[in-house]
PDB file of C-alpha atoms in Angstrom:
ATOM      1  CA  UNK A   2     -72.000 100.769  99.689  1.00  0.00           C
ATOM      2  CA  UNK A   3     -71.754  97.979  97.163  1.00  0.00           C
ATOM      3  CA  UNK A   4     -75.436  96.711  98.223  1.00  0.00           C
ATOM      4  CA  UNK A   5     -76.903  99.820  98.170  1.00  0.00           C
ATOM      5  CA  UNK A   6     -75.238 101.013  94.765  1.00  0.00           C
ATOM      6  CA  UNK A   7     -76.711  97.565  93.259  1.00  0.00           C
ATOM      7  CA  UNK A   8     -79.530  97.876  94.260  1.00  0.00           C
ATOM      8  CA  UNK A   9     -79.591 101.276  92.439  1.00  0.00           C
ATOM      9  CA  UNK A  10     -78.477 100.121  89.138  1.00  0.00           C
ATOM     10  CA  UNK A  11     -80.484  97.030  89.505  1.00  0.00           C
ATOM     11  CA  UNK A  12     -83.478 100.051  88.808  1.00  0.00           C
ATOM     12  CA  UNK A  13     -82.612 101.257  85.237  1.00  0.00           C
ATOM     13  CA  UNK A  14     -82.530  99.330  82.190  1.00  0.00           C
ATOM     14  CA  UNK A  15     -79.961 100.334  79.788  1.00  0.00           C
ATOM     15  CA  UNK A  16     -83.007 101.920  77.429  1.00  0.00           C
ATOM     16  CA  UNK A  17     -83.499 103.972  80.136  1.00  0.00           C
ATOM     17  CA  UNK A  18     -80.572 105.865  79.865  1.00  0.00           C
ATOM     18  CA  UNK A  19     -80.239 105.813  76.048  1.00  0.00           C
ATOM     19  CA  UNK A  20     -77.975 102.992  75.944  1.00  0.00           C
ATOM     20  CA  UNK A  21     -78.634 100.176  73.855  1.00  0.00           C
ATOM     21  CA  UNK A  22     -78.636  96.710  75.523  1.00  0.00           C
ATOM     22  CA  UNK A  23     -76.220  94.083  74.329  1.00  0.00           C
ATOM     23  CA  UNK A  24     -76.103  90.366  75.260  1.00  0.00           C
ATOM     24  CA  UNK A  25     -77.872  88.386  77.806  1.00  0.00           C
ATOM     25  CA  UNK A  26     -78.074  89.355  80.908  1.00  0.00           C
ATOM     26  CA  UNK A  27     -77.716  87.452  84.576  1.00  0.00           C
ATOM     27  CA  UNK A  28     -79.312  90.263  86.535  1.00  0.00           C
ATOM     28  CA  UNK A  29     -81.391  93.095  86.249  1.00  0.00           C
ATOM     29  CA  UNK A  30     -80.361  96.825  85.381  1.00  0.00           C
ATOM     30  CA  UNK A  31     -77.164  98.401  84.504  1.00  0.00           C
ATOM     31  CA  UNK A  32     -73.673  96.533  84.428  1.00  0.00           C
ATOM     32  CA  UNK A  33     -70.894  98.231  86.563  1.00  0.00           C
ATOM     33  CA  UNK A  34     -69.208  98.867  83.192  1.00  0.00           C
ATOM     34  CA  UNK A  35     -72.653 100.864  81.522  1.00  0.00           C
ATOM     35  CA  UNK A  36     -72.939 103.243  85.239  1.00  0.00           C
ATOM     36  CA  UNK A  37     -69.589 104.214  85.244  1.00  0.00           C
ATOM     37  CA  UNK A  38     -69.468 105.109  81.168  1.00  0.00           C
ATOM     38  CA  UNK A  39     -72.766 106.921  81.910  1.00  0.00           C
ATOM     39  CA  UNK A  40     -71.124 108.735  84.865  1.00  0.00           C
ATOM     40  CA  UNK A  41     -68.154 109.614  83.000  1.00  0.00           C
ATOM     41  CA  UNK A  42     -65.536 107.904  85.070  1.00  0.00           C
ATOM     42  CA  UNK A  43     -63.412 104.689  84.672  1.00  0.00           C
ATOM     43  CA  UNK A  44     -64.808 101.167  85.121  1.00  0.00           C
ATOM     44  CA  UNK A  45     -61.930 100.929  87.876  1.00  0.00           C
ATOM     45  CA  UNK A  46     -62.542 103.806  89.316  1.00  0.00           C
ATOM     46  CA  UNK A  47     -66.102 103.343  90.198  1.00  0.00           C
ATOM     47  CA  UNK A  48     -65.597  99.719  91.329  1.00  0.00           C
ATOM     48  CA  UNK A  49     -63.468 101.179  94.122  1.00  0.00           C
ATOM     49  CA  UNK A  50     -66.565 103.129  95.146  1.00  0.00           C
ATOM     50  CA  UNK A  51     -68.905  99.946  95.416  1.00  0.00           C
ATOM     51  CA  UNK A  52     -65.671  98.484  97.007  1.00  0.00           C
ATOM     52  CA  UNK A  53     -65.896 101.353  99.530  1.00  0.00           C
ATOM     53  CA  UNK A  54     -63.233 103.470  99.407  1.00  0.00           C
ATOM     54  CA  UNK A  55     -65.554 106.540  98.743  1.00  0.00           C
ATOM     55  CA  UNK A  56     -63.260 108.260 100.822  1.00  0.00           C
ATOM     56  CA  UNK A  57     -61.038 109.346  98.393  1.00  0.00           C
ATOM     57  CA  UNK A  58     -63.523 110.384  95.592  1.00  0.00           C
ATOM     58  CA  UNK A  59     -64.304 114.173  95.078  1.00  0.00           C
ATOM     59  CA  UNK A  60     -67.731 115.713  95.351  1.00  0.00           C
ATOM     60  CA  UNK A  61     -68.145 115.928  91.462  1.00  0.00           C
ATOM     61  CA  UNK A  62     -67.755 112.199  91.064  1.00  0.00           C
ATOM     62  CA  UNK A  63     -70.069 111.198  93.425  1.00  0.00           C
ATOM     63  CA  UNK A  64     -72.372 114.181  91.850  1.00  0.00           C
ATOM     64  CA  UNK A  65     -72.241 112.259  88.573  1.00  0.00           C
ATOM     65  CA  UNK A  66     -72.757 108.805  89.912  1.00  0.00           C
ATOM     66  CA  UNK A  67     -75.841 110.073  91.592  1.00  0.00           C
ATOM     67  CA  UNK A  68     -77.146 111.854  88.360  1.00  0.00           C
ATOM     68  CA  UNK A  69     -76.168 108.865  86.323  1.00  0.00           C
ATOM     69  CA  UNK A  70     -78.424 106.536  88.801  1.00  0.00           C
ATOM     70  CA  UNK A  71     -80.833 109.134  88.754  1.00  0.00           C
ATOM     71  CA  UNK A  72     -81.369 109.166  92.616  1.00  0.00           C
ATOM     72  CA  UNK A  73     -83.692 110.976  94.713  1.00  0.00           C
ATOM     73  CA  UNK A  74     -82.253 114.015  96.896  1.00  0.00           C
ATOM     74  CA  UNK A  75     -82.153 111.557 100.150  1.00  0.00           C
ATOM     75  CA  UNK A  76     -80.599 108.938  97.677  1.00  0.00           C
ATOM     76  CA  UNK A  77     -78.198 111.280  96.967  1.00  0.00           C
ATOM     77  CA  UNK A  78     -77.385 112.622 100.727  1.00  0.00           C
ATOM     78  CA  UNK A  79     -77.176 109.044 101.877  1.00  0.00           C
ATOM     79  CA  UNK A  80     -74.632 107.564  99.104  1.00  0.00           C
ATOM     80  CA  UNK A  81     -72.502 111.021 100.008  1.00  0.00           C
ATOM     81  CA  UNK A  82     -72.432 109.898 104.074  1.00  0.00           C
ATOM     82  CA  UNK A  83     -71.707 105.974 102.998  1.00  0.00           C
ATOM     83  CA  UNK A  84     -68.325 106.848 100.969  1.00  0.00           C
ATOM     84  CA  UNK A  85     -67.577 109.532 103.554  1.00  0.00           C
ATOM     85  CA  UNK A  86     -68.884 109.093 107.129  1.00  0.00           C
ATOM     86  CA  UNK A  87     -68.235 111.283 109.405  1.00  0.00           C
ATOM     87  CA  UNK A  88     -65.514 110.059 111.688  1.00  0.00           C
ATOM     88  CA  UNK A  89     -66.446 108.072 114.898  1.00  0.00           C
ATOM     89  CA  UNK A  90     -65.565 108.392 118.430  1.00  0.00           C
ATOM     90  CA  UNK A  91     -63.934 105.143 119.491  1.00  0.00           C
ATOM     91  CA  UNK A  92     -65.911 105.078 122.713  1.00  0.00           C
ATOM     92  CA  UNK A  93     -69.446 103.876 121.792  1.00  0.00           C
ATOM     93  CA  UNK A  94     -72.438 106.280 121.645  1.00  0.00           C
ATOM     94  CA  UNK A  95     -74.489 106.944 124.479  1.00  0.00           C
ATOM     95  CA  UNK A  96     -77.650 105.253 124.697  1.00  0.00           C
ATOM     96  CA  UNK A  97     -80.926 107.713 123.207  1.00  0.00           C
ATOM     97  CA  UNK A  98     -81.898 109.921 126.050  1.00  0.00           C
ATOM     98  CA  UNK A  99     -85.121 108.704 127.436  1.00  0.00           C
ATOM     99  CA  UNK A 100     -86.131 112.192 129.009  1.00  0.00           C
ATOM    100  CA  UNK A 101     -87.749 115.341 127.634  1.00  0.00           C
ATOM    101  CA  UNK A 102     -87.446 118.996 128.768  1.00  0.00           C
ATOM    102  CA  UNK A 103     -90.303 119.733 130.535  1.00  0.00           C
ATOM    103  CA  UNK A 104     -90.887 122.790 128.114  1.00  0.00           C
ATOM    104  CA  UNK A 105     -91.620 119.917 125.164  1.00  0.00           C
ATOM    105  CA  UNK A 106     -94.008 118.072 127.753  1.00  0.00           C
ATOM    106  CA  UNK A 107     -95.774 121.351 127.933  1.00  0.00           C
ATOM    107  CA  UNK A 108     -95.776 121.220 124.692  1.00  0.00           C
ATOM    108  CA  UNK A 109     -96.499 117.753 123.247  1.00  0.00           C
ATOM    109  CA  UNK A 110     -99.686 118.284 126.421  1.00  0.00           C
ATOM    110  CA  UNK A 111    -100.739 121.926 124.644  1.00  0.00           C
ATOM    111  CA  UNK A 112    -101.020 120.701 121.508  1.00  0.00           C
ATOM    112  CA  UNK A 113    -104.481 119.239 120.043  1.00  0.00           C
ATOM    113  CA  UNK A 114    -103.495 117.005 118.265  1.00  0.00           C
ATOM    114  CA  UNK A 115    -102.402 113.210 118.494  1.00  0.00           C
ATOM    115  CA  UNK A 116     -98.155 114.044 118.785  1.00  0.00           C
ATOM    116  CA  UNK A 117     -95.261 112.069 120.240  1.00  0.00           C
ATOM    117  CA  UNK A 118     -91.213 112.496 120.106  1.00  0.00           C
ATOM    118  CA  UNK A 119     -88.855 110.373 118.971  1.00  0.00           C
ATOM    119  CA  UNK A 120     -85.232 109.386 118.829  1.00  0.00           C
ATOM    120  CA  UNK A 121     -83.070 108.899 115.604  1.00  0.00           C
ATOM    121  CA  UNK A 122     -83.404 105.315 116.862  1.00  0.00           C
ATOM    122  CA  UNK A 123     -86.742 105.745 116.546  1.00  0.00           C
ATOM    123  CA  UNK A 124     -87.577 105.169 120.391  1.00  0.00           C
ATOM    124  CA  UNK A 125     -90.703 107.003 121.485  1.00  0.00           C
ATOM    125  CA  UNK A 126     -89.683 109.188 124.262  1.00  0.00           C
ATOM    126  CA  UNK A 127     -92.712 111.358 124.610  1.00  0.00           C
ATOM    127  CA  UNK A 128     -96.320 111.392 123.796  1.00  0.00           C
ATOM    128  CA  UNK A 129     -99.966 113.280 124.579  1.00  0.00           C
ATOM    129  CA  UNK A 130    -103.101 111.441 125.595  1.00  0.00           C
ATOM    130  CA  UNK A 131    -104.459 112.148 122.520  1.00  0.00           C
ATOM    131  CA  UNK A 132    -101.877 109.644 120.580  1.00  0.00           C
ATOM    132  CA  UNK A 133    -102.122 106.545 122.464  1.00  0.00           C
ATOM    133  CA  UNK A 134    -105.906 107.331 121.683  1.00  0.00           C
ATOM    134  CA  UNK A 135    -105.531 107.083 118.174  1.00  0.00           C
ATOM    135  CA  UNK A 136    -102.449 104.588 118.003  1.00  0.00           C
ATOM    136  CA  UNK A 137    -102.738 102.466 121.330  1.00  0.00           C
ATOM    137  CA  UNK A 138    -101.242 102.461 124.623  1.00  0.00           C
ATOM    138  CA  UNK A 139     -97.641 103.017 124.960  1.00  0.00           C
ATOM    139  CA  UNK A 140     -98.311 103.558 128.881  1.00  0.00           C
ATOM    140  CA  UNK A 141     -98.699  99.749 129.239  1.00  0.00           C
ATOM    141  CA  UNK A 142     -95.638  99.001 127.174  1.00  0.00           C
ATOM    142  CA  UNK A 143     -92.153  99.083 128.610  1.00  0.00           C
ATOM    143  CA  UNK A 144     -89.795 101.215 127.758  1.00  0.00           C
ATOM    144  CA  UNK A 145     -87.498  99.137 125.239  1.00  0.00           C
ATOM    145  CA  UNK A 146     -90.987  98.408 123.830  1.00  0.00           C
ATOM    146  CA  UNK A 147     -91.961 101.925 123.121  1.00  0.00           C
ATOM    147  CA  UNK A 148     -90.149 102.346 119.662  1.00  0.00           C
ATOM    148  CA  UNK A 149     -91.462 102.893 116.203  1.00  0.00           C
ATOM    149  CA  UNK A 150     -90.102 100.435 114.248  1.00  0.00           C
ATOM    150  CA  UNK A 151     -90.276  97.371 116.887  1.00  0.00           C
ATOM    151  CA  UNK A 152     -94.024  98.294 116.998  1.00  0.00           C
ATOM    152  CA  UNK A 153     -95.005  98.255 113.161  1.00  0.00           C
ATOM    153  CA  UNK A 154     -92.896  95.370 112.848  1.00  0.00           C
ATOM    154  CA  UNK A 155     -93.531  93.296 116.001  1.00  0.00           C
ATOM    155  CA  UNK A 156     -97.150  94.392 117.297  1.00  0.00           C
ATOM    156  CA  UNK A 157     -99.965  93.166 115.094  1.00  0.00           C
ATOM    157  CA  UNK A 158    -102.389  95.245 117.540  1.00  0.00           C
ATOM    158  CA  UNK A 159    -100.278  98.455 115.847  1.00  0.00           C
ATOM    159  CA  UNK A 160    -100.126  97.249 112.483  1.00  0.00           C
ATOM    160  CA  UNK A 161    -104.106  97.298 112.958  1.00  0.00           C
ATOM    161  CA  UNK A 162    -104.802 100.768 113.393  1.00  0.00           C
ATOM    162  CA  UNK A 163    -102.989 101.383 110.291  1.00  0.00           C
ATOM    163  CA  UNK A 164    -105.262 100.783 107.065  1.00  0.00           C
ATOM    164  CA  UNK A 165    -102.088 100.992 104.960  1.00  0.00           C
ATOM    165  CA  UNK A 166     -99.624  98.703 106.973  1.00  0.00           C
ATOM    166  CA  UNK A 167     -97.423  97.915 104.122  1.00  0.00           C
ATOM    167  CA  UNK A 168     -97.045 101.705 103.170  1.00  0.00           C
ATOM    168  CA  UNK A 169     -96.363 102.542 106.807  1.00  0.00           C
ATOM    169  CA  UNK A 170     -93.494  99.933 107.159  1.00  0.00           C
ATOM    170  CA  UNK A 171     -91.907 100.721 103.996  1.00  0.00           C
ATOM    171  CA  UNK A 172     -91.629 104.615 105.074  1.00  0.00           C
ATOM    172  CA  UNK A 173     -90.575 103.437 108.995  1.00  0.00           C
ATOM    173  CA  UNK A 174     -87.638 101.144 107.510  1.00  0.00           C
ATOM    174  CA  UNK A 175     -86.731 103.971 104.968  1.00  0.00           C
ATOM    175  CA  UNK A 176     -86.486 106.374 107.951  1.00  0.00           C
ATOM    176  CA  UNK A 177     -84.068 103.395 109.954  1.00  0.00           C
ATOM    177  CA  UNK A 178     -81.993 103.647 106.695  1.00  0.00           C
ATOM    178  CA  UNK A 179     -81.441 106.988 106.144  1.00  0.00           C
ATOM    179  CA  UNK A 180     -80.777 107.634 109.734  1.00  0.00           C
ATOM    180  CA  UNK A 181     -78.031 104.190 109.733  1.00  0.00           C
ATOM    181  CA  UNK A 182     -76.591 105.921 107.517  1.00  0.00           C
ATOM    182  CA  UNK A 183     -75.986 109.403 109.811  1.00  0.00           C
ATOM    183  CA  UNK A 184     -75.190 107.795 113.061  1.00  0.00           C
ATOM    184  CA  UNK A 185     -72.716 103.837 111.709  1.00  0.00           C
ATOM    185  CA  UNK A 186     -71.503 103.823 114.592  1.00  0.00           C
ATOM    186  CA  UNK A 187     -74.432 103.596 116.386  1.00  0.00           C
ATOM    187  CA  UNK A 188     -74.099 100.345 118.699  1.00  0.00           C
ATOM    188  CA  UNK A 189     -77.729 100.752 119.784  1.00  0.00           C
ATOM    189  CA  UNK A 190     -79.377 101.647 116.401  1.00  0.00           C
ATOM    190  CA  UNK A 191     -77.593  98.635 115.174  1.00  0.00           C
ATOM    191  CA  UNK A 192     -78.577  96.478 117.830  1.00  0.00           C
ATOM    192  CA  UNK A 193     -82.239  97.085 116.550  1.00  0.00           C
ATOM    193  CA  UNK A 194     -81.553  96.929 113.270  1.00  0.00           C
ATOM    194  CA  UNK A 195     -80.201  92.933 113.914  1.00  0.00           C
ATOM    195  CA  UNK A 196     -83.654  92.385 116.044  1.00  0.00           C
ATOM    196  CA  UNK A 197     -86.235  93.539 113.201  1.00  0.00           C
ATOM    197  CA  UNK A 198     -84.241  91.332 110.974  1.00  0.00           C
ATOM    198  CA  UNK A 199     -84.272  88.432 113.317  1.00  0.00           C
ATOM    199  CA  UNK A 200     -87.963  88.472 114.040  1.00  0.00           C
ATOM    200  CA  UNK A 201     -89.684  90.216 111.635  1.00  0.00           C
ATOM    201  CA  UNK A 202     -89.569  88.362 107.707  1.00  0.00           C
ATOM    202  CA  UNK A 203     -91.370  91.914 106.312  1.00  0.00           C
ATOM    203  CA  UNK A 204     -87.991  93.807 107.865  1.00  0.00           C
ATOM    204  CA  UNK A 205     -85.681  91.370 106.545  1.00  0.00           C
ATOM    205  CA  UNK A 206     -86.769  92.077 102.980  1.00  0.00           C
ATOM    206  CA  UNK A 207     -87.962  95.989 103.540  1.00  0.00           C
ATOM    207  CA  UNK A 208     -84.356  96.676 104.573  1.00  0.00           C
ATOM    208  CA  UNK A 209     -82.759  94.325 101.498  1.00  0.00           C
ATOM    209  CA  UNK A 210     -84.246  97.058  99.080  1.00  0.00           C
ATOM    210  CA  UNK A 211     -81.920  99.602 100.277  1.00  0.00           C
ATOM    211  CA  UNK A 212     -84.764 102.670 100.579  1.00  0.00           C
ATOM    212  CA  UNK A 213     -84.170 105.526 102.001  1.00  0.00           C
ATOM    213  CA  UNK A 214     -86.946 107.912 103.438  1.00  0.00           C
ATOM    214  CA  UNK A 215     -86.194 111.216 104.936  1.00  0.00           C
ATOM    215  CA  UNK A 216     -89.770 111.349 106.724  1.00  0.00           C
ATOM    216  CA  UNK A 217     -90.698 114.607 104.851  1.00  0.00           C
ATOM    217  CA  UNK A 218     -94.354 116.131 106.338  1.00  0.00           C
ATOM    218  CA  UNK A 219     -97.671 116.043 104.182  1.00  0.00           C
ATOM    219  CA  UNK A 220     -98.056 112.510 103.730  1.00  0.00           C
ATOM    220  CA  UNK A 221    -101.613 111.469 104.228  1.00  0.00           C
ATOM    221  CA  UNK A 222    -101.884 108.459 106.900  1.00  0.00           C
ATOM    222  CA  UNK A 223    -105.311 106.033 106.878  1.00  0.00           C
ATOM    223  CA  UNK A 224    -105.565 105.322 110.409  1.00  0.00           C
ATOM    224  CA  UNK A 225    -108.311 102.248 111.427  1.00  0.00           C
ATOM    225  CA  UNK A 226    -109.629 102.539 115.238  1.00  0.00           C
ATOM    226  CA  UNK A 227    -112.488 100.036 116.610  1.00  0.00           C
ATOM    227  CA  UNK A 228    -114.628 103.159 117.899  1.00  0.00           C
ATOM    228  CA  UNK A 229    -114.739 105.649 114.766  1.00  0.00           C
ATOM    229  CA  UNK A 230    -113.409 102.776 112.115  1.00  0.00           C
ATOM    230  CA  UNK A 231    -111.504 104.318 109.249  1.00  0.00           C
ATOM    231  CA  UNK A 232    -110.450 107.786 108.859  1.00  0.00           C
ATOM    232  CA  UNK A 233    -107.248 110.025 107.255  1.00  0.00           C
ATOM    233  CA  UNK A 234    -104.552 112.093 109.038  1.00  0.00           C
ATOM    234  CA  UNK A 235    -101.640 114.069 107.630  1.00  0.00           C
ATOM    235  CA  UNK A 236     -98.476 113.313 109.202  1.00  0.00           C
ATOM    236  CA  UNK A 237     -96.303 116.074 110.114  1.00  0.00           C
ATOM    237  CA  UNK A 238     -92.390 115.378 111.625  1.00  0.00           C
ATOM    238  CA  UNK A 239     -90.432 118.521 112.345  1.00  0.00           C
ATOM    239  CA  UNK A 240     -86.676 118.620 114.444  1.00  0.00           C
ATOM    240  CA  UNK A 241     -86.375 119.659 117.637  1.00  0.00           C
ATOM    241  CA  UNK A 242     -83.429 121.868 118.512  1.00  0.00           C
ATOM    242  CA  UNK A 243     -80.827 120.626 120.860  1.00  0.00           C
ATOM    243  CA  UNK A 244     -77.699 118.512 120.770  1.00  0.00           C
ATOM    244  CA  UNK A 245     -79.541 114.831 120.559  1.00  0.00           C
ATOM    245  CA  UNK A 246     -81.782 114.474 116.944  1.00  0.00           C
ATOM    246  CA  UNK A 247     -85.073 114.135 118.135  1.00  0.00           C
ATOM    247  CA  UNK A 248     -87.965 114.633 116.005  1.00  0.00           C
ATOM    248  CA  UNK A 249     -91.985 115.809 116.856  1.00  0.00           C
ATOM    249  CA  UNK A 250     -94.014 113.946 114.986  1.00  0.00           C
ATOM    250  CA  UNK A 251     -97.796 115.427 114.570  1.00  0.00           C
ATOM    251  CA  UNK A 252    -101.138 114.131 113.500  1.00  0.00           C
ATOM    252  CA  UNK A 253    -103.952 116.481 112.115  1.00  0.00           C
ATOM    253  CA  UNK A 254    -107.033 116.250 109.796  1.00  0.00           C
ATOM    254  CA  UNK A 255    -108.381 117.976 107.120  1.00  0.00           C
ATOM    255  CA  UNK A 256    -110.594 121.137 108.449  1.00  0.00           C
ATOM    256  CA  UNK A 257    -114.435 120.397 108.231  1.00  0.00           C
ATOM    257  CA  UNK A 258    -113.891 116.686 107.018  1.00  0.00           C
ATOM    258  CA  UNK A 259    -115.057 113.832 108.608  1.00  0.00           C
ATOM    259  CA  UNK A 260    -111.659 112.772 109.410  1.00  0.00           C
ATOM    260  CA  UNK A 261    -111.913 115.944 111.843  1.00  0.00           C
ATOM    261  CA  UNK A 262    -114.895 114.660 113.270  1.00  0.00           C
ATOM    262  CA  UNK A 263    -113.165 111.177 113.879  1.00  0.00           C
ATOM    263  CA  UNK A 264    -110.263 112.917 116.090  1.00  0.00           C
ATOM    264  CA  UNK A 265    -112.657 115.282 118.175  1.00  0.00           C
ATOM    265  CA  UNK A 266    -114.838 111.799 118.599  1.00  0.00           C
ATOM    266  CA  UNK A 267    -111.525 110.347 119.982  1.00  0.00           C
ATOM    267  CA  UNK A 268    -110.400 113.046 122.286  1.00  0.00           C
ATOM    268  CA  UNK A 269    -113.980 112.731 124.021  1.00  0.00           C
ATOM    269  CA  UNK A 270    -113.495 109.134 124.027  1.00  0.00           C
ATOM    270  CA  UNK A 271    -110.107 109.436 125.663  1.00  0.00           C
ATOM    271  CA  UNK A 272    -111.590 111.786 128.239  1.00  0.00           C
ATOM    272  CA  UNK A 273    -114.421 109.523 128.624  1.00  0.00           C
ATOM    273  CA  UNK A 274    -114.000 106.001 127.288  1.00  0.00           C
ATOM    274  CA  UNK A 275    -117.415 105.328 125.708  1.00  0.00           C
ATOM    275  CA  UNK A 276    -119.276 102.309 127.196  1.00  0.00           C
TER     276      UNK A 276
END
């Protein structure tokens, strides 16, 4: 709570707000004091919410803290869920389910376009021909290797069929974030959360910024593939019903652009590898 609440005043300069700026200051954005004048509570009172007892804090005040920081509508859902989590079981969470209904591998197989499922972990637990075509092959990986994140932030063979890697990685650790902050209990979302920041220096500082990405559909997605070279796809997620999150996750171009042309070029190729 504390990190994430600096790092959201560390955002605004007093001018900003309308406030004027007095004295010299150590660190970026707005004092402790200046947010909670802004939000309209005591300096005390919101220095127990960076201190983390959130728990006792009505809806309003959190409402005002948000508006005062000025944060986005995931911002806002995510600060709600770290000064009020839901209670945990004590016994830890079952490990993410690592088998589909056969009606969603019908599915992901009908569909004609590149499209995989994943976990709130972000482990890839289904996928059609099509997508390993455009993003590689998760058929030779094994199965703790077939996740999301560990593959823009570990593979360098994934981070090259993205033309925007950097863009892609902030939106993947965004996701991580907003879903840590669902499921805190989580001993095996945690678990990868400690490896990215072990091996991977981009993680480390990705997750030190505190984003958090709901992995809202439309987003337009530069993919780079040695047979058809560079080419756009929008990237649609969308829930799946049932009692474990999972999440489709769909790739489609523009009608009649050469983007288009690109995928149909690639579902030949997967058909046929060209020689």
């Amino acid at each position: 709570m504390r990190e994430f609440l600096g790092s959201r005043r560390a955002r605004l300069r007093p001018e900003d707000v309308g406030m004027t700026s007095y004295g010299r200051r150590r660190v970026p954005g707005l004092r402790r004091e200046e947010l909670a004048q802004l939000a309209g509570v005591s300096y005390a009172y919101y220095a127990r919410l960076e201190q983390g007892y959130g728990e006792t804090m009505s809806a309003e005040v959190l409402d005002s803290v948000a508006r005062a920081l000025r944060l986005s509508d995931e911002e806002h859902e995510h600060l709600v869920r770290l000064a009020q989590p839901e209670r945990q079981s004590a016994t830890p969470a079952a490990p993410p389910p690592q088998r589909l209904r056969p009606s969603v591998h019908h599915l992901l197989n009908a569909l004609g376009v590149p499209a995989y499922v994943v976990s709130r972990r972000l482990d890839i637990l289904g996928w059609n021909r099509l997508a390993t075509a455009v993003l590689g092959d998760w058929g030779g990986l094994r199965p703790e290797e077939r996740n999301v994140a560990r593959l823009i932030f570990l593979s360098s063979e994934t981070r090259e069929r993205c033309a925007g890697p950097g863009r892609t990685a902030e939106e993947v650790a965004g996701v991580l974030r907003m879903n840590a902050g669902k499921s805190p209990g989580d001993p095996h979302l945690s678990s990868l959360i400690q490896e990215l920041s072990h091996k991977s220096e981009d993680f480390r500082q990705l997750w030190a910024r505190h984003e958090v990405i709901c992995g809202s559909g439309g987003d337009v997605v530069r993919m780079r593939h040695p047979v058809v070279g560079e080419f756009d796809l929008v990237h649609e997620p969308m829930a799946l019903p049932g009692g474990t999150p999972m999440r489709l996750v769909t790739y489609h171009a523009e009608p009649g652009s050469r983007s288009e042309e690109a995928l149909r070029t690639l579902a030949r190729w997967e058909r046929e590898p060209l020689r």
